[in-house]
PDB file of C-alpha atoms and ligand atoms in Angstrom:
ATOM      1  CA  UNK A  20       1.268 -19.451  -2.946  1.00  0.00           C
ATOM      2  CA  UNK A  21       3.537 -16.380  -3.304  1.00  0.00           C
ATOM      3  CA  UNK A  22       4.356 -14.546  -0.340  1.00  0.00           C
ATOM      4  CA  UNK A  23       4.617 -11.222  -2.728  1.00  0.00           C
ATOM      5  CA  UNK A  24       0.867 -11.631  -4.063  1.00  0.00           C
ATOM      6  CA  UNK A  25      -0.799 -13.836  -0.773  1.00  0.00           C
ATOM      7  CA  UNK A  26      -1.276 -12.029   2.731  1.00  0.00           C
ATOM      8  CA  UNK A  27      -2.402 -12.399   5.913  1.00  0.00           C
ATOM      9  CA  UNK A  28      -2.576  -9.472   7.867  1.00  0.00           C
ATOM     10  CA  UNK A  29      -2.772  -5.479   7.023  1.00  0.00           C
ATOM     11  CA  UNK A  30      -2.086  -2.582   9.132  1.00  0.00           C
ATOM     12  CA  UNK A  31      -4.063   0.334   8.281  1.00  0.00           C
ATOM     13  CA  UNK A  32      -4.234   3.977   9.499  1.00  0.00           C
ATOM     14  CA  UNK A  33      -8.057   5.870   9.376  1.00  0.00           C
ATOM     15  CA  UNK A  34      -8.164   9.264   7.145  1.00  0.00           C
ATOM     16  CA  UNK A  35      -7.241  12.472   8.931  1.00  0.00           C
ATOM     17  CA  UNK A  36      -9.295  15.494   8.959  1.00  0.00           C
ATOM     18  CA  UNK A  37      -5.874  17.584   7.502  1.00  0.00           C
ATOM     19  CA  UNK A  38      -6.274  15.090   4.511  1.00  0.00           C
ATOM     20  CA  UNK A  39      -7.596  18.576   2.699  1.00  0.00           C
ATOM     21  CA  UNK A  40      -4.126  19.122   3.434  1.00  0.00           C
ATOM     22  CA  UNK A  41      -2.759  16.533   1.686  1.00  0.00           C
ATOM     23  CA  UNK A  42       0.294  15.973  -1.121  1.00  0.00           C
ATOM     24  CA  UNK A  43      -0.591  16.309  -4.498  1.00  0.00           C
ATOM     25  CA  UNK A  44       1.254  16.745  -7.821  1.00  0.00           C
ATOM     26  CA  UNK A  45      -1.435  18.153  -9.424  1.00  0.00           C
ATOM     27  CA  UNK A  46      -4.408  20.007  -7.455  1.00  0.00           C
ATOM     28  CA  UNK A  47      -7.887  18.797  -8.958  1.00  0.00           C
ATOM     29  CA  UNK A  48      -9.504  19.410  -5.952  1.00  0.00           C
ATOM     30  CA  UNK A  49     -10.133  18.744  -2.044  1.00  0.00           C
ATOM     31  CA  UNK A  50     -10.685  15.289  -1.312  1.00  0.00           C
ATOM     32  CA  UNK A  51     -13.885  14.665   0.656  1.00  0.00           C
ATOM     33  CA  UNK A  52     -13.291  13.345   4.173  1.00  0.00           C
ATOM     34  CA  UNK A  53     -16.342  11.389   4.480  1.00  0.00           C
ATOM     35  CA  UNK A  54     -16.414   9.783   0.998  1.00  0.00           C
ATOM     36  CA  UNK A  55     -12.923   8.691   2.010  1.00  0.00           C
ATOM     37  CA  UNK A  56     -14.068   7.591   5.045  1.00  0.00           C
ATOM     38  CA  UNK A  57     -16.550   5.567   3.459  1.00  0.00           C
ATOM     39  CA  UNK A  58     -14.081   4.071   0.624  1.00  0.00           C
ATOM     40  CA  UNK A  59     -11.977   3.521   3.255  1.00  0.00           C
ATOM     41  CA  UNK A  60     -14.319   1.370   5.240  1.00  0.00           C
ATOM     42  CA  UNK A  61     -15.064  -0.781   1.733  1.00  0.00           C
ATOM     43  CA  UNK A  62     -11.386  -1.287   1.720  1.00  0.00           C
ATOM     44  CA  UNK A  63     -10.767  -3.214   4.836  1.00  0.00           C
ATOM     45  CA  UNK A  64     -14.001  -4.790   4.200  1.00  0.00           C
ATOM     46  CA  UNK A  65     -12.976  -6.286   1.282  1.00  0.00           C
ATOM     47  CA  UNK A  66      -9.501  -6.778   3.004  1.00  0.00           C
ATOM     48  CA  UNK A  67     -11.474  -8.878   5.314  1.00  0.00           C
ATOM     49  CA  UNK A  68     -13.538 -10.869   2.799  1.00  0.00           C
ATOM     50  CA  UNK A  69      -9.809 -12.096   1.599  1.00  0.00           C
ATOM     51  CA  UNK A  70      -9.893 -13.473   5.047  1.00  0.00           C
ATOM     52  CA  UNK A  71      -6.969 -10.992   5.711  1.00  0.00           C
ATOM     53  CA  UNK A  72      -6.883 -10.115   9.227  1.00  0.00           C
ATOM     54  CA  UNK A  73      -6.467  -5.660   9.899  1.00  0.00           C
ATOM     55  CA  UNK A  74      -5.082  -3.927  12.010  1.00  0.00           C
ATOM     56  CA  UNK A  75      -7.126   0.067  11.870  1.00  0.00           C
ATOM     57  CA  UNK A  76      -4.706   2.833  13.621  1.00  0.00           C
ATOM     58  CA  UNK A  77      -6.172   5.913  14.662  1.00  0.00           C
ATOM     59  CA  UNK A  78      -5.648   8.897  12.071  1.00  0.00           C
ATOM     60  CA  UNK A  79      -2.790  11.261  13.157  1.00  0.00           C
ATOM     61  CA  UNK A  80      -4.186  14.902  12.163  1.00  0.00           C
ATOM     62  CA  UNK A  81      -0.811  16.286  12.317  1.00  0.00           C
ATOM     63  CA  UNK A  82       0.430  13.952   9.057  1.00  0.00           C
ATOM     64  CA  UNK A  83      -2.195  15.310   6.401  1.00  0.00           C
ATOM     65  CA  UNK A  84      -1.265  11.850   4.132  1.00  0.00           C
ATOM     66  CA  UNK A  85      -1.180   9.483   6.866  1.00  0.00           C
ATOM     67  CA  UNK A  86      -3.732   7.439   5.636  1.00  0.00           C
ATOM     68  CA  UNK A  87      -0.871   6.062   3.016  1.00  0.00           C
ATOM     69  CA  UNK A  88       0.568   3.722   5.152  1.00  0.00           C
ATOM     70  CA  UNK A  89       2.189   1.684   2.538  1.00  0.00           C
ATOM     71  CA  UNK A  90       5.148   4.731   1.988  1.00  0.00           C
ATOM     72  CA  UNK A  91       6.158   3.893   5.742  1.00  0.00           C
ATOM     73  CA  UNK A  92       7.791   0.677   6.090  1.00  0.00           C
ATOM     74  CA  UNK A  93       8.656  -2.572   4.070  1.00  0.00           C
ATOM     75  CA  UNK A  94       6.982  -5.825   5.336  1.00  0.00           C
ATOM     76  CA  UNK A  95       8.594  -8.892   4.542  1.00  0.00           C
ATOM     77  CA  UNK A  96       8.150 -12.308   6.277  1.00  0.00           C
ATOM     78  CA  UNK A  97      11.258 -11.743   7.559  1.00  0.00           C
ATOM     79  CA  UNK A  98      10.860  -8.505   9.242  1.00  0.00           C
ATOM     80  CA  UNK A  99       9.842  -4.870   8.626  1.00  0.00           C
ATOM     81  CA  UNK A 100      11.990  -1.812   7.383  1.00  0.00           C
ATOM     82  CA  UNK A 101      10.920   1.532   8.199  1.00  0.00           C
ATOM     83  CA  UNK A 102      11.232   3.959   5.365  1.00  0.00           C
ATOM     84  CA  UNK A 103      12.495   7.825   5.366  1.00  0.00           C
ATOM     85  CA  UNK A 104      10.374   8.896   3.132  1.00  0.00           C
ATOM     86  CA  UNK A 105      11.648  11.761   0.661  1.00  0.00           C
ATOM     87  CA  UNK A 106       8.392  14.035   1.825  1.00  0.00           C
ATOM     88  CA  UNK A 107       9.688  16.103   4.381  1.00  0.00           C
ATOM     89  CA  UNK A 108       5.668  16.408   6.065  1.00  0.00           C
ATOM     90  CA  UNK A 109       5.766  12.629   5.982  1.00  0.00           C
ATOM     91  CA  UNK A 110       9.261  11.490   8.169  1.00  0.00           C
ATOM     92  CA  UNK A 111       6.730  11.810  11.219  1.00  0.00           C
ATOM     93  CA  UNK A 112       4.658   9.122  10.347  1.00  0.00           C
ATOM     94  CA  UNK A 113       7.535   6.177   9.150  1.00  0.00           C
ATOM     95  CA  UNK A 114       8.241   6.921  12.889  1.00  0.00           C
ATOM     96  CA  UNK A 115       5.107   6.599  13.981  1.00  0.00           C
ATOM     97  CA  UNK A 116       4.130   3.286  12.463  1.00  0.00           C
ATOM     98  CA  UNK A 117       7.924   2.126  13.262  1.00  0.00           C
ATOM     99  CA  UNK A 118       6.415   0.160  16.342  1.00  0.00           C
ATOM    100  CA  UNK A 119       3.779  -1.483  14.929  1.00  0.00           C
ATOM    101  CA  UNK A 120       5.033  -4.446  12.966  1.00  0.00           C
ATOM    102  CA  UNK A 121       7.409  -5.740  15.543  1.00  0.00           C
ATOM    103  CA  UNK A 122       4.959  -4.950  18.625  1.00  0.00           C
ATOM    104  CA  UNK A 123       1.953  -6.846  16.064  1.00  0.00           C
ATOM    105  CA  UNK A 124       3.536  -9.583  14.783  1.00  0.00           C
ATOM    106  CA  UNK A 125       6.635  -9.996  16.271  1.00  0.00           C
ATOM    107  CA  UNK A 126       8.578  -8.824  13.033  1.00  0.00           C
ATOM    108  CA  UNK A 127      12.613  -8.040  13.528  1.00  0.00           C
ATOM    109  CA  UNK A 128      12.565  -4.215  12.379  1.00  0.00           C
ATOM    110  CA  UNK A 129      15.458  -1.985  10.830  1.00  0.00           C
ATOM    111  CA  UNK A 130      15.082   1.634  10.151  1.00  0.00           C
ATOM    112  CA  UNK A 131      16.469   3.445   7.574  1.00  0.00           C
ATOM    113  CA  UNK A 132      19.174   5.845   7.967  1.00  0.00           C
ATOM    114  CA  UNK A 133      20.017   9.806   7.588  1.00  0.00           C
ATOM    115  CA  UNK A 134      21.057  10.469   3.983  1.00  0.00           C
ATOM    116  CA  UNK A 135      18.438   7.541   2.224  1.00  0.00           C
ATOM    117  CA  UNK A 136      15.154   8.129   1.119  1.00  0.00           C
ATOM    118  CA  UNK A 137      12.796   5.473   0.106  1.00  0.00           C
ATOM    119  CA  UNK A 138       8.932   5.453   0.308  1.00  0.00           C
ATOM    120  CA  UNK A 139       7.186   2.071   0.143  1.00  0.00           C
ATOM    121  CA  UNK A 140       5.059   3.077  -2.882  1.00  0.00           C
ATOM    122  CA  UNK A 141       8.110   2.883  -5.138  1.00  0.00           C
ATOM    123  CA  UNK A 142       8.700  -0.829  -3.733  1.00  0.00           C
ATOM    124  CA  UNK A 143       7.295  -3.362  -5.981  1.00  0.00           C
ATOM    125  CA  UNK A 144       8.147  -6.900  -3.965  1.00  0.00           C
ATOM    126  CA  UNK A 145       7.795 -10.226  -6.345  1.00  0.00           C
ATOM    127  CA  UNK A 146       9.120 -13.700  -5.896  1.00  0.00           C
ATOM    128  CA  UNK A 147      11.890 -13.156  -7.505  1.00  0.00           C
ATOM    129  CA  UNK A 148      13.520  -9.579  -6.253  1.00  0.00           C
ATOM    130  CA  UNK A 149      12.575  -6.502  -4.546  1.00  0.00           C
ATOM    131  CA  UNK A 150      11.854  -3.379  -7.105  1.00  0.00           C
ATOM    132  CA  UNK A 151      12.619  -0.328  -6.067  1.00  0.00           C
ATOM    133  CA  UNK A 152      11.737   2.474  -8.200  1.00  0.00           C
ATOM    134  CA  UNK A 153      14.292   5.273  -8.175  1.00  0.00           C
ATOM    135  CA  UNK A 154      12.114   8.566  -8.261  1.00  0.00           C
ATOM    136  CA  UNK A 155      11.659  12.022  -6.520  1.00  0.00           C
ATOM    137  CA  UNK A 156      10.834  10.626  -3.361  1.00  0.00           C
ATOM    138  CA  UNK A 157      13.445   7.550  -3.255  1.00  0.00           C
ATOM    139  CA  UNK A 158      17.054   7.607  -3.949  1.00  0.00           C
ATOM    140  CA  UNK A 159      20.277   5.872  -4.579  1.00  0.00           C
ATOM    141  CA  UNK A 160      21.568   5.924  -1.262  1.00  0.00           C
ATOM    142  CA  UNK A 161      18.029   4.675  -0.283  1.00  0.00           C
ATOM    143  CA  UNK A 162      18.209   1.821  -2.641  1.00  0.00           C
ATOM    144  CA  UNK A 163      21.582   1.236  -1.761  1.00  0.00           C
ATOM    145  CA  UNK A 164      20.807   0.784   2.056  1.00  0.00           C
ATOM    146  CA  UNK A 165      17.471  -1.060   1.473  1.00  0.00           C
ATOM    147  CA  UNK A 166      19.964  -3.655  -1.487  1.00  0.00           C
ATOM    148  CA  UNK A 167      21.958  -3.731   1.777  1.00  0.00           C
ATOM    149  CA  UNK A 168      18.911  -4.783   4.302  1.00  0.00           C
ATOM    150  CA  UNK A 169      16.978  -7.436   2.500  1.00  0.00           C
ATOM    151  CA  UNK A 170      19.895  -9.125   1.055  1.00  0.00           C
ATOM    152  CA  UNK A 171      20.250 -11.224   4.407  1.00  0.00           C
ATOM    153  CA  UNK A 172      16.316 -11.505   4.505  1.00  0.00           C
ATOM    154  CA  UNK A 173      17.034 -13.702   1.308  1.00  0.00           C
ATOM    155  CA  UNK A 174      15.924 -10.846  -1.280  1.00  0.00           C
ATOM    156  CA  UNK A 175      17.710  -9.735  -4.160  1.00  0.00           C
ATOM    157  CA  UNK A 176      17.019  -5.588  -4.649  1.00  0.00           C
ATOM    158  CA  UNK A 177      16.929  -4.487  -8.259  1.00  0.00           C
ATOM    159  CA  UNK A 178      16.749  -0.368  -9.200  1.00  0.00           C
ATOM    160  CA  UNK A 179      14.079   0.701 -11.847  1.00  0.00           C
ATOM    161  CA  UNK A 180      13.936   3.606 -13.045  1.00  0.00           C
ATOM    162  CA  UNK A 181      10.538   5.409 -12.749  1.00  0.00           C
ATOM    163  CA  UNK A 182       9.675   7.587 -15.386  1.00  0.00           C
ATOM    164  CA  UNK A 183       9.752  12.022 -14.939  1.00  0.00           C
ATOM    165  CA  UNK A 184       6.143  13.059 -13.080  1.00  0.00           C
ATOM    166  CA  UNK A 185       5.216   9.266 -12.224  1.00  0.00           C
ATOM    167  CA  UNK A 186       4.763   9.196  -8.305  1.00  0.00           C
ATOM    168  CA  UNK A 187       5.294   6.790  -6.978  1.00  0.00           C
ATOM    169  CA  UNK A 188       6.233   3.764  -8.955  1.00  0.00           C
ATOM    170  CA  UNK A 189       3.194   1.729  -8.289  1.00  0.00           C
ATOM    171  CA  UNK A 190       0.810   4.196  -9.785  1.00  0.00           C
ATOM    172  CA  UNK A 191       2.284   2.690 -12.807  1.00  0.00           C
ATOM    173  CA  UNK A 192       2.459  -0.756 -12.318  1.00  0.00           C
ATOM    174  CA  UNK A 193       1.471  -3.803  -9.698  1.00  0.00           C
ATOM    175  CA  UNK A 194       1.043  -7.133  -9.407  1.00  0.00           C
ATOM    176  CA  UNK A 195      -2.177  -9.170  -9.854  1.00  0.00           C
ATOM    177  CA  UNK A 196       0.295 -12.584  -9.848  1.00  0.00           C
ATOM    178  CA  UNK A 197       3.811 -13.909  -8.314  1.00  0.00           C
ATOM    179  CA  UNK A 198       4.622 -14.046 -12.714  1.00  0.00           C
ATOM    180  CA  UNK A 199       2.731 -11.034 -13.916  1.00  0.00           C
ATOM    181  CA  UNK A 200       3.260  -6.724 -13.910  1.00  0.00           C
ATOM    182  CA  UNK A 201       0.313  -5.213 -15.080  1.00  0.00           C
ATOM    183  CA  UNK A 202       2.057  -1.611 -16.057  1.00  0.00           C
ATOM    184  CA  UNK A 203       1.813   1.624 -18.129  1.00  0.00           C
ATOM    185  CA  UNK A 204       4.033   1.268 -21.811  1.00  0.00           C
ATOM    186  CA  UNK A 205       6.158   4.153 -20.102  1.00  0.00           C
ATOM    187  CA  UNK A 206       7.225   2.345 -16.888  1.00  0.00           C
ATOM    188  CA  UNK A 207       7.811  -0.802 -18.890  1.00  0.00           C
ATOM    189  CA  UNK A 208       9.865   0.725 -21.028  1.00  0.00           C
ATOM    190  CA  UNK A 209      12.032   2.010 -18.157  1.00  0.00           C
ATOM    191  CA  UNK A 210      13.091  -1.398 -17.782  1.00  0.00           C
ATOM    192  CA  UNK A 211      13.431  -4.101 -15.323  1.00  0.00           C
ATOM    193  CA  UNK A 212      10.348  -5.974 -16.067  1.00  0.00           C
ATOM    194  CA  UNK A 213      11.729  -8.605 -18.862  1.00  0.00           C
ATOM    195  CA  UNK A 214      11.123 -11.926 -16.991  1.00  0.00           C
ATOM    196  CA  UNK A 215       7.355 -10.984 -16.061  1.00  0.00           C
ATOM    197  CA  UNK A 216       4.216 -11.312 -18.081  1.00  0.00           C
ATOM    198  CA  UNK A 217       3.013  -8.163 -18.475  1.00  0.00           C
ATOM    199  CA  UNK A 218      -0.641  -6.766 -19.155  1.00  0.00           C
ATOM    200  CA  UNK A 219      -0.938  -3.399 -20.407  1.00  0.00           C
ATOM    201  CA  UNK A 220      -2.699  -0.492 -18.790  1.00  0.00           C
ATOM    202  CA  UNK A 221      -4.179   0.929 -21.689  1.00  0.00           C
ATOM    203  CA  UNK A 222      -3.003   4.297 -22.133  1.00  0.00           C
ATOM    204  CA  UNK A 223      -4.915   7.304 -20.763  1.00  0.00           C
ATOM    205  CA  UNK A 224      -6.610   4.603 -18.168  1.00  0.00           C
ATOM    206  CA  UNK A 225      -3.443   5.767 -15.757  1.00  0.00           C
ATOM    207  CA  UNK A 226      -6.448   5.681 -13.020  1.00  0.00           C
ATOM    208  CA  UNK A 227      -9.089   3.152 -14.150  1.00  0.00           C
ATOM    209  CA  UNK A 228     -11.187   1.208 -15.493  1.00  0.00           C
ATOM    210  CA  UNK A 229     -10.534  -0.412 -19.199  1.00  0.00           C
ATOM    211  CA  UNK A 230      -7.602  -2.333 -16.957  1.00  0.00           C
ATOM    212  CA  UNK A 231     -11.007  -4.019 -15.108  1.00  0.00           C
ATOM    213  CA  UNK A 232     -11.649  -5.551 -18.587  1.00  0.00           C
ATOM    214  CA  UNK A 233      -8.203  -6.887 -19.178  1.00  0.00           C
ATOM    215  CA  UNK A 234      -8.099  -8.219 -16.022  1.00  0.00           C
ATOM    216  CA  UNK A 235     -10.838 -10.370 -16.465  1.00  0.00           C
ATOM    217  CA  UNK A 236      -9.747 -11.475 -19.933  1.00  0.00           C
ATOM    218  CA  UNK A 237      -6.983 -12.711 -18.196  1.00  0.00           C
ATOM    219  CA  UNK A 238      -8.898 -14.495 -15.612  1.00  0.00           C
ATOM    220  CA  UNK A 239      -8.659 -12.718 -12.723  1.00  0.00           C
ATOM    221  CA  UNK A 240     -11.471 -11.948  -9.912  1.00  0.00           C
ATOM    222  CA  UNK A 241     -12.163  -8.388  -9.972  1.00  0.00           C
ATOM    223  CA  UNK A 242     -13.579  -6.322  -7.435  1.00  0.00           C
ATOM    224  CA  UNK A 243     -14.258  -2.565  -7.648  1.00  0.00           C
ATOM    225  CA  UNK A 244     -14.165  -0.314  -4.988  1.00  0.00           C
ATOM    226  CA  UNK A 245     -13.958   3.833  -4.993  1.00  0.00           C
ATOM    227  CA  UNK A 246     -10.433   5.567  -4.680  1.00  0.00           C
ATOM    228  CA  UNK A 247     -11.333   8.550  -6.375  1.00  0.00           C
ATOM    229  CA  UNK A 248     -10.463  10.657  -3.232  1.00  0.00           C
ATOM    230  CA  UNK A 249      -7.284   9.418  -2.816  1.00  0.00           C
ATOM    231  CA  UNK A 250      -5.874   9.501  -6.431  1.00  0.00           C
ATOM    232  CA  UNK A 251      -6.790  13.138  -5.600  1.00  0.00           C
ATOM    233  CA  UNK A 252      -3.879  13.052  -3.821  1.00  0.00           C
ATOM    234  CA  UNK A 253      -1.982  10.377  -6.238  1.00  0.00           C
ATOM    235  CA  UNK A 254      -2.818   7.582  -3.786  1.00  0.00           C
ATOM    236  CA  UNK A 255      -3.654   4.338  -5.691  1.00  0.00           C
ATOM    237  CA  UNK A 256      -5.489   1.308  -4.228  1.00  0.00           C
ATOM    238  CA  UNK A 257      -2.053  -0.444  -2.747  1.00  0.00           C
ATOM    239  CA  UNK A 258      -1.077   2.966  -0.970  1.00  0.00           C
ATOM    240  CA  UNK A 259      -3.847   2.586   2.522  1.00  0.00           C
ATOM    241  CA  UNK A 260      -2.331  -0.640   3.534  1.00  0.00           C
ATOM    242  CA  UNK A 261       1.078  -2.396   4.461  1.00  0.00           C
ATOM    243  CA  UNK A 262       0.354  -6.349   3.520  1.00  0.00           C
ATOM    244  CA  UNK A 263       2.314  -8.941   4.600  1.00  0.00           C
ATOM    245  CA  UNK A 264       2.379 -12.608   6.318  1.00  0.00           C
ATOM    246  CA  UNK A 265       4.564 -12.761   9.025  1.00  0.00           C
ATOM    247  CA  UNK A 266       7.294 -15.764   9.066  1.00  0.00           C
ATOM    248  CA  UNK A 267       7.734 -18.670  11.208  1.00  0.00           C
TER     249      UNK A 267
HETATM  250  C1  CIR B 920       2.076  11.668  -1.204  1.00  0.00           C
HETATM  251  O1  CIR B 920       2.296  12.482  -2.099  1.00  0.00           O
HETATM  252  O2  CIR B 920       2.967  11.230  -0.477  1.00  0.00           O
HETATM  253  C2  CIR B 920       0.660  11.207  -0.980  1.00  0.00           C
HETATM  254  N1  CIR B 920      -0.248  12.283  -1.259  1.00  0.00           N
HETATM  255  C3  CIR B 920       0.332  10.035  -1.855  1.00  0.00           C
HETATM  256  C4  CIR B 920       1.121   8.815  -1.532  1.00  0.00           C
HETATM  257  C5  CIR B 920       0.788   7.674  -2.405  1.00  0.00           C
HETATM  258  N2  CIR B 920       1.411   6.509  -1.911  1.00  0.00           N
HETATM  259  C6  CIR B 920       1.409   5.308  -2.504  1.00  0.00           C
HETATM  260  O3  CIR B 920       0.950   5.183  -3.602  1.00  0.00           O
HETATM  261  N3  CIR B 920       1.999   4.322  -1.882  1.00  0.00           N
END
């Protein structure tokens, strides 16, 4: 089993009440607290049917995204890097979850420094290399320092490029398997994916559901639960949790 695709705990961080408040690229409206309270709840639920064990943080009402954990820190078997993410409203909240994977699980923990951005939504970790997406919200100097971190962890960093208006990188792509990116034509064509399988999202299904179908095809176990609130604010299923097995 792959470390990158197998995981055994989760640290998660309830909705906020400010969540109205929220980042978005795009508005198409206010996300509903309590239906994301409720998808929320299916989420570590199913986290927990994986036999995954989670870790639920209080919500922080003065970070309106801090239910995105994932943007805030790296988790490797090796140890944890805290992010700076390239959201100035969100800097607060890498700092606030900076504690938790060394005081949970024992994890060494680095933090990123003053003129490197990098949010953990552009990090796509396989077997094989650590992908960081260059984008709006993470750049060189970012990729740079976190090429410069992992590298004694025993990961190799590779830059993508993520295509204009795609935030972050892993709205456009993910990994079902250690071997296999399921991505949009436009991020594959960025580059960076040629030793991987990939399975197309079918275009114009940037959000849902065809993908379900292929995924079966391909023999996968699927299991559907709602996001819709959060891709309000461009928050796709990976973005509530930070996954990762600790190492010996
Ligand atoms: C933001 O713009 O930062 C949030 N509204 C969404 C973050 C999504 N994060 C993720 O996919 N890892």
């Amino acid at each position: 089993m792959s470390f990158s695709t197998h995981f055994t705990r989760a640290i998660t961080r309830r909705p906020a009440a400010s969540i109205t408040r929220g980042l978005r690229a795009m508005d198409t409206g206010s996300p509903d607290l309590t239906l994301m309270q409720a998808h929320h709840a299916d989420y570590i639920a199913t986290l927990r049917e994986t036999g995954t064990v989670v870790i639920e943080l209080p919500p922080l009402e003065a970070y309106p995204d801090n239910v995105f954990v994932e943007d805030t820190a790296l988790c490797l078997p090796q140890g944890a890097i805290v992010m700076r993410p390239g959201a100035p409203s969100r800097l607060g909240e890498a700092a606030e979850m900076a504690p938790h994977p060394q005081a949970r699980h024992g994890q060494e923990v680095a933090v990123s420094e003053a003129q490197s951005h990098t949010e953990g939504g552009d990090i796509l970790v396989t077997e094989a290399e650590v992908l960081v997406g260059r984008s709006a919200r993470t750049n060189a100097a970012g990729i740079a320092e976190l090429t410069r971190l992992v590298t004694p962890w025993g990961h190799k960093g590779a830059e993508v490029q993520t295509p204009p208006g795609v935030l972050p990188f892993k709205t456009d792509c993910s990994l079902p398997d250690a071997g296999t990116i399921l991505s949009t034509a436009r991020q594959s064509a960025s580059g960076g994916f040629a030793r991987y399988r990939l399975i197309d999202i079918p275009k114009a299904e940037k959000a849902a559901a065809n993908i379900r179908d292929r995924l079966v095809a391909a023999g996968y176990k699927v299991r559907e639960i709602g996001n819709s609130e959060c891709a309000k604010l461009d928050g796709a299923m990976s973005c509530p949790s930070l996954r990762f097995t600790p190492g010996p």
